[in-house]
mmCIF file of C-alpha atoms in Angstrom:
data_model
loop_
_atom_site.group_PDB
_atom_site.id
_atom_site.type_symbol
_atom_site.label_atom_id
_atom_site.label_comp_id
_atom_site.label_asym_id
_atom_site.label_seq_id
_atom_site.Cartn_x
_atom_site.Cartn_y
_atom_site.Cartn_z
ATOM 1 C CA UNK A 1 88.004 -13.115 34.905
ATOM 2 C CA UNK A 2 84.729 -12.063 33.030
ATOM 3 C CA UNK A 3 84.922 -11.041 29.710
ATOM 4 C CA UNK A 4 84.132 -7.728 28.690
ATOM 5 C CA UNK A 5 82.418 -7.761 24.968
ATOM 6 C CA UNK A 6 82.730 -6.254 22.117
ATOM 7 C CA UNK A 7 79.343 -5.096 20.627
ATOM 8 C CA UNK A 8 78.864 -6.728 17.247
ATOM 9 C CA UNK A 9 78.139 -3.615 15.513
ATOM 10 C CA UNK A 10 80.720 -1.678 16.789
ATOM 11 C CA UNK A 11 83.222 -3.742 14.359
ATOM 12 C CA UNK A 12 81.202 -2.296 11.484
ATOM 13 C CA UNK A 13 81.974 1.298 12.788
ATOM 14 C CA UNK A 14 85.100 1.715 11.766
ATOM 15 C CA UNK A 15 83.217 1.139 7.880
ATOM 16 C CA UNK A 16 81.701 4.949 8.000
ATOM 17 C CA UNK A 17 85.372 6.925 8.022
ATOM 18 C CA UNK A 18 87.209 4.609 5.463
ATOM 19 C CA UNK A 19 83.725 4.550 3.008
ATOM 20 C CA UNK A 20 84.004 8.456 3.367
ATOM 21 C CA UNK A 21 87.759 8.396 2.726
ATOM 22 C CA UNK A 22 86.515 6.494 -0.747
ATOM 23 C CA UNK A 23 83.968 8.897 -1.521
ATOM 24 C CA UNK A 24 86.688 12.003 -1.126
ATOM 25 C CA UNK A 25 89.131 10.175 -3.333
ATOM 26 C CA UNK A 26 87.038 9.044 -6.265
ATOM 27 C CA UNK A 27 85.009 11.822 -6.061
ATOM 28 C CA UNK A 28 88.565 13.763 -6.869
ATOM 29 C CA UNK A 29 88.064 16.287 -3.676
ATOM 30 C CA UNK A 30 90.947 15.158 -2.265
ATOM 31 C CA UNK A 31 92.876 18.427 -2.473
ATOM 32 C CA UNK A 32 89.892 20.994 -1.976
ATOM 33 C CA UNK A 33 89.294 19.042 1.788
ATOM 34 C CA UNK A 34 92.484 18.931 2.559
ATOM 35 C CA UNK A 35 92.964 22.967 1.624
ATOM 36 C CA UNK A 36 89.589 23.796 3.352
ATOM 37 C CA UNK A 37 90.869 22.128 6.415
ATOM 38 C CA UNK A 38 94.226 23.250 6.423
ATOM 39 C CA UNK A 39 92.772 26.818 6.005
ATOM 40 C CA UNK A 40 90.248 27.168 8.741
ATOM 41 C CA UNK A 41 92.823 25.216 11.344
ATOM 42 C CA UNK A 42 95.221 27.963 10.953
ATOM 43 C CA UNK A 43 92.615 30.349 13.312
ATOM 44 C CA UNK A 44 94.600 28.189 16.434
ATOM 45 C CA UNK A 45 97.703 28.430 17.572
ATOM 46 C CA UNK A 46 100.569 26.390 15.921
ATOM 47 C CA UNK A 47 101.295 24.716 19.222
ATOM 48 C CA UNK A 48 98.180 23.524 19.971
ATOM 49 C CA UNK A 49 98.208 21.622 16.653
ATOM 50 C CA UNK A 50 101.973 19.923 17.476
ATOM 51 C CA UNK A 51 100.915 19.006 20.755
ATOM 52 C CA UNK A 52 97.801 17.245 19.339
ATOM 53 C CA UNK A 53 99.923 15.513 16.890
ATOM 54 C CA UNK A 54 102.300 14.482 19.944
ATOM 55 C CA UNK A 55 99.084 12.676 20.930
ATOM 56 C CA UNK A 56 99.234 10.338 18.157
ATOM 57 C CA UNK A 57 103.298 9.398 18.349
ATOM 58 C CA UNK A 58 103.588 6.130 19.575
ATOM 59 C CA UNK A 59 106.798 7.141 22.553
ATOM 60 C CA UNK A 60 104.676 10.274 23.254
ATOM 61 C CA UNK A 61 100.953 8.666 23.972
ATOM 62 C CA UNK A 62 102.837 5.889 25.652
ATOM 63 C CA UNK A 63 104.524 8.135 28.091
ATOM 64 C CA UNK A 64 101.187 9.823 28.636
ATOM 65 C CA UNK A 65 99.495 6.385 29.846
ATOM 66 C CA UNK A 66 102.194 5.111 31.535
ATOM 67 C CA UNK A 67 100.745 5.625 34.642
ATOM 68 C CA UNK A 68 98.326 3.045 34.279
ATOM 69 C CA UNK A 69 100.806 0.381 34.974
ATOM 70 C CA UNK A 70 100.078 1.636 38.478
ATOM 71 C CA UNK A 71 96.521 1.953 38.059
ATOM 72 C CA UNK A 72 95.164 -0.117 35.734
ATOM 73 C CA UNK A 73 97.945 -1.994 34.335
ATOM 74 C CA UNK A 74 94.981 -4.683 32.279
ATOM 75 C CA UNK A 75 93.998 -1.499 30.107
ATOM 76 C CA UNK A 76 97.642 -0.173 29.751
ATOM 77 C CA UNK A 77 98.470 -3.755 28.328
ATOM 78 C CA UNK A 78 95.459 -3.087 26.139
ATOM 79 C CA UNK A 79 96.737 0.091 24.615
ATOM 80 C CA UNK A 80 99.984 -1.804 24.367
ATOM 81 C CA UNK A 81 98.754 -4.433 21.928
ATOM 82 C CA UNK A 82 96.722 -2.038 20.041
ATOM 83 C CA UNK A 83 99.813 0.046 19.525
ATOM 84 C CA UNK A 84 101.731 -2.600 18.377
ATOM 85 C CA UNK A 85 99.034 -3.911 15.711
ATOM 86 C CA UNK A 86 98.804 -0.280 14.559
ATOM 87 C CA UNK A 87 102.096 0.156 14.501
ATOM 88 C CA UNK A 88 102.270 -3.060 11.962
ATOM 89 C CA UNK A 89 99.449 -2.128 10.339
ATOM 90 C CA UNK A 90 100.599 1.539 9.354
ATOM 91 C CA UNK A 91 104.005 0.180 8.403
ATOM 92 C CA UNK A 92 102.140 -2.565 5.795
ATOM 93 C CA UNK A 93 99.678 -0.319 4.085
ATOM 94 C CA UNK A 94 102.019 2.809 3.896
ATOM 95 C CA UNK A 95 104.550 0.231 1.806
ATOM 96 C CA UNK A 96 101.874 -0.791 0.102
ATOM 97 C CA UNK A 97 100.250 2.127 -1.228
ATOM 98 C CA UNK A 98 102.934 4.282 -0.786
ATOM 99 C CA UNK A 99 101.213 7.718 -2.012
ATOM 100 C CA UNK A 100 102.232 11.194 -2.307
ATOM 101 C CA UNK A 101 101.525 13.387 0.495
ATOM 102 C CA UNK A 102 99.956 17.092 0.174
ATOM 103 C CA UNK A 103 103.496 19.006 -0.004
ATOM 104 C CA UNK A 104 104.704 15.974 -2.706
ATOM 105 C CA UNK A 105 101.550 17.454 -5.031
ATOM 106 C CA UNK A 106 100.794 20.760 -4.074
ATOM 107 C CA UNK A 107 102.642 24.116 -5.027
ATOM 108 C CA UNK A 108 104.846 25.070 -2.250
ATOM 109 C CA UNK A 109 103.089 28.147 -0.800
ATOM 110 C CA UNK A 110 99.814 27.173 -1.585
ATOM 111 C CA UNK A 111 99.144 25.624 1.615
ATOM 112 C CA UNK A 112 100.196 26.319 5.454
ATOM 113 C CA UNK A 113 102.964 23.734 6.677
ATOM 114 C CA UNK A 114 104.413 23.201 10.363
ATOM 115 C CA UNK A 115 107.878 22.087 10.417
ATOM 116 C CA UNK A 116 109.575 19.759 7.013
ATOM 117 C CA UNK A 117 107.636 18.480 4.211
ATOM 118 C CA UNK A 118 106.897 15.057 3.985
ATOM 119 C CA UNK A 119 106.277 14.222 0.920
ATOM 120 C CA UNK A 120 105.686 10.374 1.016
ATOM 121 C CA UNK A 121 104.087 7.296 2.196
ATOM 122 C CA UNK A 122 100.953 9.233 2.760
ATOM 123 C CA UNK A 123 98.356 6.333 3.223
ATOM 124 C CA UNK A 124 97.176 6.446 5.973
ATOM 125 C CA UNK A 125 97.820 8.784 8.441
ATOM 126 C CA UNK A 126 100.167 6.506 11.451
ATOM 127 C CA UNK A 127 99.639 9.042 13.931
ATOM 128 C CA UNK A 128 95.509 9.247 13.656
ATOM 129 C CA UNK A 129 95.814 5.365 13.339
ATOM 130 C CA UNK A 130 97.504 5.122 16.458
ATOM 131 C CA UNK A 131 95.208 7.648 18.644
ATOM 132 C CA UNK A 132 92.350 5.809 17.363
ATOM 133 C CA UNK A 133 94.044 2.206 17.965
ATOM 134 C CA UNK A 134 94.882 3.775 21.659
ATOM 135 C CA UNK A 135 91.580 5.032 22.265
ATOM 136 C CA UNK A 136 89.404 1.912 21.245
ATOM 137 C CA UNK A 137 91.670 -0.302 22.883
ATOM 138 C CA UNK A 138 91.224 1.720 26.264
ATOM 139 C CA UNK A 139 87.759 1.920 25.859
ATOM 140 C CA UNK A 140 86.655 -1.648 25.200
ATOM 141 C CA UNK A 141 89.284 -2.912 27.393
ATOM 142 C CA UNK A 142 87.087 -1.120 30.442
ATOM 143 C CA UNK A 143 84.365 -2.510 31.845
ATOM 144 C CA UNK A 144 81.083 -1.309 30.399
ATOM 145 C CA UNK A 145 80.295 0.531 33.090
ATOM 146 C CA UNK A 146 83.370 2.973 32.695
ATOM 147 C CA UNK A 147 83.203 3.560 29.098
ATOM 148 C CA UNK A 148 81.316 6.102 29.339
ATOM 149 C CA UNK A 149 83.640 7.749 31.288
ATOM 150 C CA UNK A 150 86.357 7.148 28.161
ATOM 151 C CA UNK A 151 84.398 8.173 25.208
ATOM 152 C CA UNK A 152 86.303 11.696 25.120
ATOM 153 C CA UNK A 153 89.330 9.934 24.287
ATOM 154 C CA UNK A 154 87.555 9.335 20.650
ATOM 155 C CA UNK A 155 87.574 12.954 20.587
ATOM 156 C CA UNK A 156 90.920 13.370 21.495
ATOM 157 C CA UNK A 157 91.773 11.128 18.565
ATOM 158 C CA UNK A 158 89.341 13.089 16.076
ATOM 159 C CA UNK A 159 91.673 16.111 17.097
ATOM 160 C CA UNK A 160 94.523 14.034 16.428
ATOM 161 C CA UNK A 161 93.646 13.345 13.239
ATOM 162 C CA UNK A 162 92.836 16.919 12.126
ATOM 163 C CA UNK A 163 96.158 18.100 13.860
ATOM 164 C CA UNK A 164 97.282 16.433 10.785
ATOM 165 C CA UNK A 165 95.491 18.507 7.923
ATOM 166 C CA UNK A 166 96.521 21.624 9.950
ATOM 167 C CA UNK A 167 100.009 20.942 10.097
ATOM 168 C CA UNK A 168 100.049 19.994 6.550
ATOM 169 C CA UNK A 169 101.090 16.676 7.078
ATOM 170 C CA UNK A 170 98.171 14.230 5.496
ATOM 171 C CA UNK A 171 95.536 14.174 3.383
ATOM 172 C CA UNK A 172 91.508 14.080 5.083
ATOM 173 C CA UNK A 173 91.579 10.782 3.317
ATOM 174 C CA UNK A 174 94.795 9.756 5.017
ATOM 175 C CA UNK A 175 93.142 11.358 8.271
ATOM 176 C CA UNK A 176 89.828 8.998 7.970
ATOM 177 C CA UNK A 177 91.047 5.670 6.741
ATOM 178 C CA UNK A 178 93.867 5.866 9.653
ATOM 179 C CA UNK A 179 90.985 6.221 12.097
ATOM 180 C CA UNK A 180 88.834 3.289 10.328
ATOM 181 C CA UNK A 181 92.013 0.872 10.607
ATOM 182 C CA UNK A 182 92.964 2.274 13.846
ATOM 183 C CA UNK A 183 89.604 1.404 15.645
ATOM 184 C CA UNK A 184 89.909 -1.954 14.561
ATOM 185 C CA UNK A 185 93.805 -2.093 15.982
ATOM 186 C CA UNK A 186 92.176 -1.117 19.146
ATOM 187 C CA UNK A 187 89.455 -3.592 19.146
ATOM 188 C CA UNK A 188 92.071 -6.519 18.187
ATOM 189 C CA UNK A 189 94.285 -5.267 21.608
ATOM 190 C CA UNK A 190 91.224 -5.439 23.615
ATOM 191 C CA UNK A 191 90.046 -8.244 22.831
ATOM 192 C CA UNK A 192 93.407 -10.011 23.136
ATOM 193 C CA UNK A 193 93.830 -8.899 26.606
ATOM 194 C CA UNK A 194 90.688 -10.563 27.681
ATOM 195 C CA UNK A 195 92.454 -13.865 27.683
ATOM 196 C CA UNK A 196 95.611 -12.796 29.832
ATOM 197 C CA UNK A 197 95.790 -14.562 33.247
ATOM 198 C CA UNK A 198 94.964 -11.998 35.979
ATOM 199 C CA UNK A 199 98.669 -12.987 37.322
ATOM 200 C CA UNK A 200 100.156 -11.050 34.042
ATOM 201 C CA UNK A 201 99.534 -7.848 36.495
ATOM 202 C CA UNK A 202 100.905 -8.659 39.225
ATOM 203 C CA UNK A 203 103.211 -5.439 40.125
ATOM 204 C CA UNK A 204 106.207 -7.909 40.904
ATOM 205 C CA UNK A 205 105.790 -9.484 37.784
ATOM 206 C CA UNK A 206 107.752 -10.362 34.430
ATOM 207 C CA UNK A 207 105.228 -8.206 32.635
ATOM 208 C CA UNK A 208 104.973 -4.892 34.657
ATOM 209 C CA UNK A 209 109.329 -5.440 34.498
ATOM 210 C CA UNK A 210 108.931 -5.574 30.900
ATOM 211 C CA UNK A 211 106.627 -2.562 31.055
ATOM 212 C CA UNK A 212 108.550 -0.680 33.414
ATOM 213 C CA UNK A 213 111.774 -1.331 31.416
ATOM 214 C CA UNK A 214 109.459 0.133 28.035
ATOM 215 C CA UNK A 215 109.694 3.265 29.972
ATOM 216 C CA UNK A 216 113.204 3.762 30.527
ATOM 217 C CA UNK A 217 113.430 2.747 27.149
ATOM 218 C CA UNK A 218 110.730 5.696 26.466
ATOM 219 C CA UNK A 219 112.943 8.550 28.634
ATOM 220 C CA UNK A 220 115.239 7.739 26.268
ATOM 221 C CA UNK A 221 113.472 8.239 23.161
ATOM 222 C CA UNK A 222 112.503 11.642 24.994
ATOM 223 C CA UNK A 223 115.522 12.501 25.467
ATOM 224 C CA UNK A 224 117.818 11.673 22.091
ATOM 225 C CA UNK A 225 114.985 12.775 19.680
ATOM 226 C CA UNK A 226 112.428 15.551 18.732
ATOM 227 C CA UNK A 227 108.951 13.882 18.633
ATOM 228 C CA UNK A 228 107.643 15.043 15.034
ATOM 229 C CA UNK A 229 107.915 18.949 15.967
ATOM 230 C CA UNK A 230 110.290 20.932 18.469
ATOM 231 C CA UNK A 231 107.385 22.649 19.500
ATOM 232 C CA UNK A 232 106.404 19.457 21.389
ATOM 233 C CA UNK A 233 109.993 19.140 23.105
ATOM 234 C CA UNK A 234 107.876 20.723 26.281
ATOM 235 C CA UNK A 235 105.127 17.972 26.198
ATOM 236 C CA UNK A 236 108.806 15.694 25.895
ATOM 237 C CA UNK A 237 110.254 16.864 29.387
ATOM 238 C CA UNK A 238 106.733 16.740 31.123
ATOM 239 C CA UNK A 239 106.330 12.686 29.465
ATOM 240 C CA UNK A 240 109.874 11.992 30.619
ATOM 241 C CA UNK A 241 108.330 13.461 34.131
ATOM 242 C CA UNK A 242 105.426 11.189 34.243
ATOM 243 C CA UNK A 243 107.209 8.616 33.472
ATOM 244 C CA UNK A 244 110.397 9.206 36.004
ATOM 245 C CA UNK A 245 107.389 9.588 39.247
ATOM 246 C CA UNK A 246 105.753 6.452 37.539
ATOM 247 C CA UNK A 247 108.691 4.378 37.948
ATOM 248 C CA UNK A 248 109.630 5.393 41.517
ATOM 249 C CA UNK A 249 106.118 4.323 42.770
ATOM 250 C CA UNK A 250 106.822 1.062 40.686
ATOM 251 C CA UNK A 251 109.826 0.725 42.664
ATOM 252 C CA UNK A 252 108.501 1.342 45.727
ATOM 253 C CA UNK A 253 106.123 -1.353 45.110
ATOM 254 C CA UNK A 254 108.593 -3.968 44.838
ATOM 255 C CA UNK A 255 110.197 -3.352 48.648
ATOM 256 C CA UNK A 256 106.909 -3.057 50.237
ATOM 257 C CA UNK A 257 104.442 -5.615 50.761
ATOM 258 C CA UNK A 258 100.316 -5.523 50.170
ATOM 259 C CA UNK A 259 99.502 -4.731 52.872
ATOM 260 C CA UNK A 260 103.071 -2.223 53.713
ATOM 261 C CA UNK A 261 105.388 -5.495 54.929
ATOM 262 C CA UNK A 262 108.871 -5.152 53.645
#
């Protein structure tokens, strides 16, 4: 199996949106960005801002590339262990700097707000980690060639991210740090699934089972819980769709043969 590398630089990336989350917070703007934003977002709909943020939960954006275990099961493994490094990550540095969120600081009132506050463990933001972490591992897990062909997910993520100052959720600061540590999540995944044996994706194998039975797991999830906003429960039935269809052509593959034997 060839390798697909990283570019050097691109590790360094990540640098620009957590040295600009710096800048905010010293520079004591942290509330005027965050109002600005929150402001200006409000000219869209409310739903279009849940279903963005649906992007960035972990069961929802799983659900949504579930069909690569079909496809391209090597890049859905790939947003797999970026997810789970994110997932780790975010956990860690939200216990360790544990920070107030907007509606924790802000008069109530002062600022538009979609659903509950949350008022803490602000740093950083887990859902704009993990559309980043999703969207680098994807991308660098492709073959050079097909990047290009990937590069909106980034902007996917950016809208994840500011789905999160609209719904007054996070902080910008929360929003750009998240994406820093999330590209480098990503990065990690890719670069980790470079060294697993092309056998791991075999469809009749212990990993696509595991995969497959992450999914039924997932239905679940979309089924016994509201995914951050009830305004997403529509975006929950169509995931718990994808993921139904997805599983009956993985079935299917396990009574026929490659080339349609039984």
């Amino acid at each position: 199996m060839s390798k697909k590398a990283i570019p050097a630089l691109a590790w360094f990336i990540p640098l620009a949106p957590i040295t600009c989350a710096a800048a905010i917070y010293f520079g004591e703007q942290q509330s005027n960005s965050f109002l600005f934003l929150n402001r200006i977002t409000q000219f869209l709909p409310d739903a279009l801002w849940a279903w963005l943020t649906f992007f960035g939960n972990g069961w929802g954006v799983f659900a949504l590339s579930f069909p690569l275990l079909l496809l391209a099961p090597r890049l859905l493994t790939a947003g797999i262990f970026g997810g789970a490094i994110s997932a780790i990550s975010s956990t860690l540095l939200k216990n360790v700097f544990d920070l107030p969120r907007p509606a924790s600081l802000l008069e109530d009132g002062s600022f538009y707000r979609i659903g509950e506050p949350l008022l803490h463990r602000a740093f950083p933001s887990g859902h704009t980690l993990t559309a980043f972490a999703i969207a680098s591992a994807l991308y660098f897990a492709a073959s050079p060639e097909k990047r290009r062909y990937l590069g909106a997910l980034f902007l996917i993520a950016v809208l994840v991210g500011l789905s999160r100052n609209a719904v007054g959720a996070h902080w910008l600061t929360d929003v750009m740090a998240g994406a820093g540590v999330g590209m480098w999540c990503g990065m990690i995944g890719a670069q980790l699934t470079q060294y697993i044996p092309e056998s791991w994706f075999n469809p009749r194998g212990l990993w696509s089972w595991l995969i497959a039975l992450g999914g039924v797991a997932a239905i679940y999830a979309h089924f016994t819980q509201v995914m951050d906003l009830e305004l997403n429960l529509p975006l929950q039935y169509a995931s718990i769709t994808i993921i139904a269809i997805t599983l009956v052509f993985f079935l299917k593959a396990q009574l026929v043969g490659p080339k349609g034997q039984k």
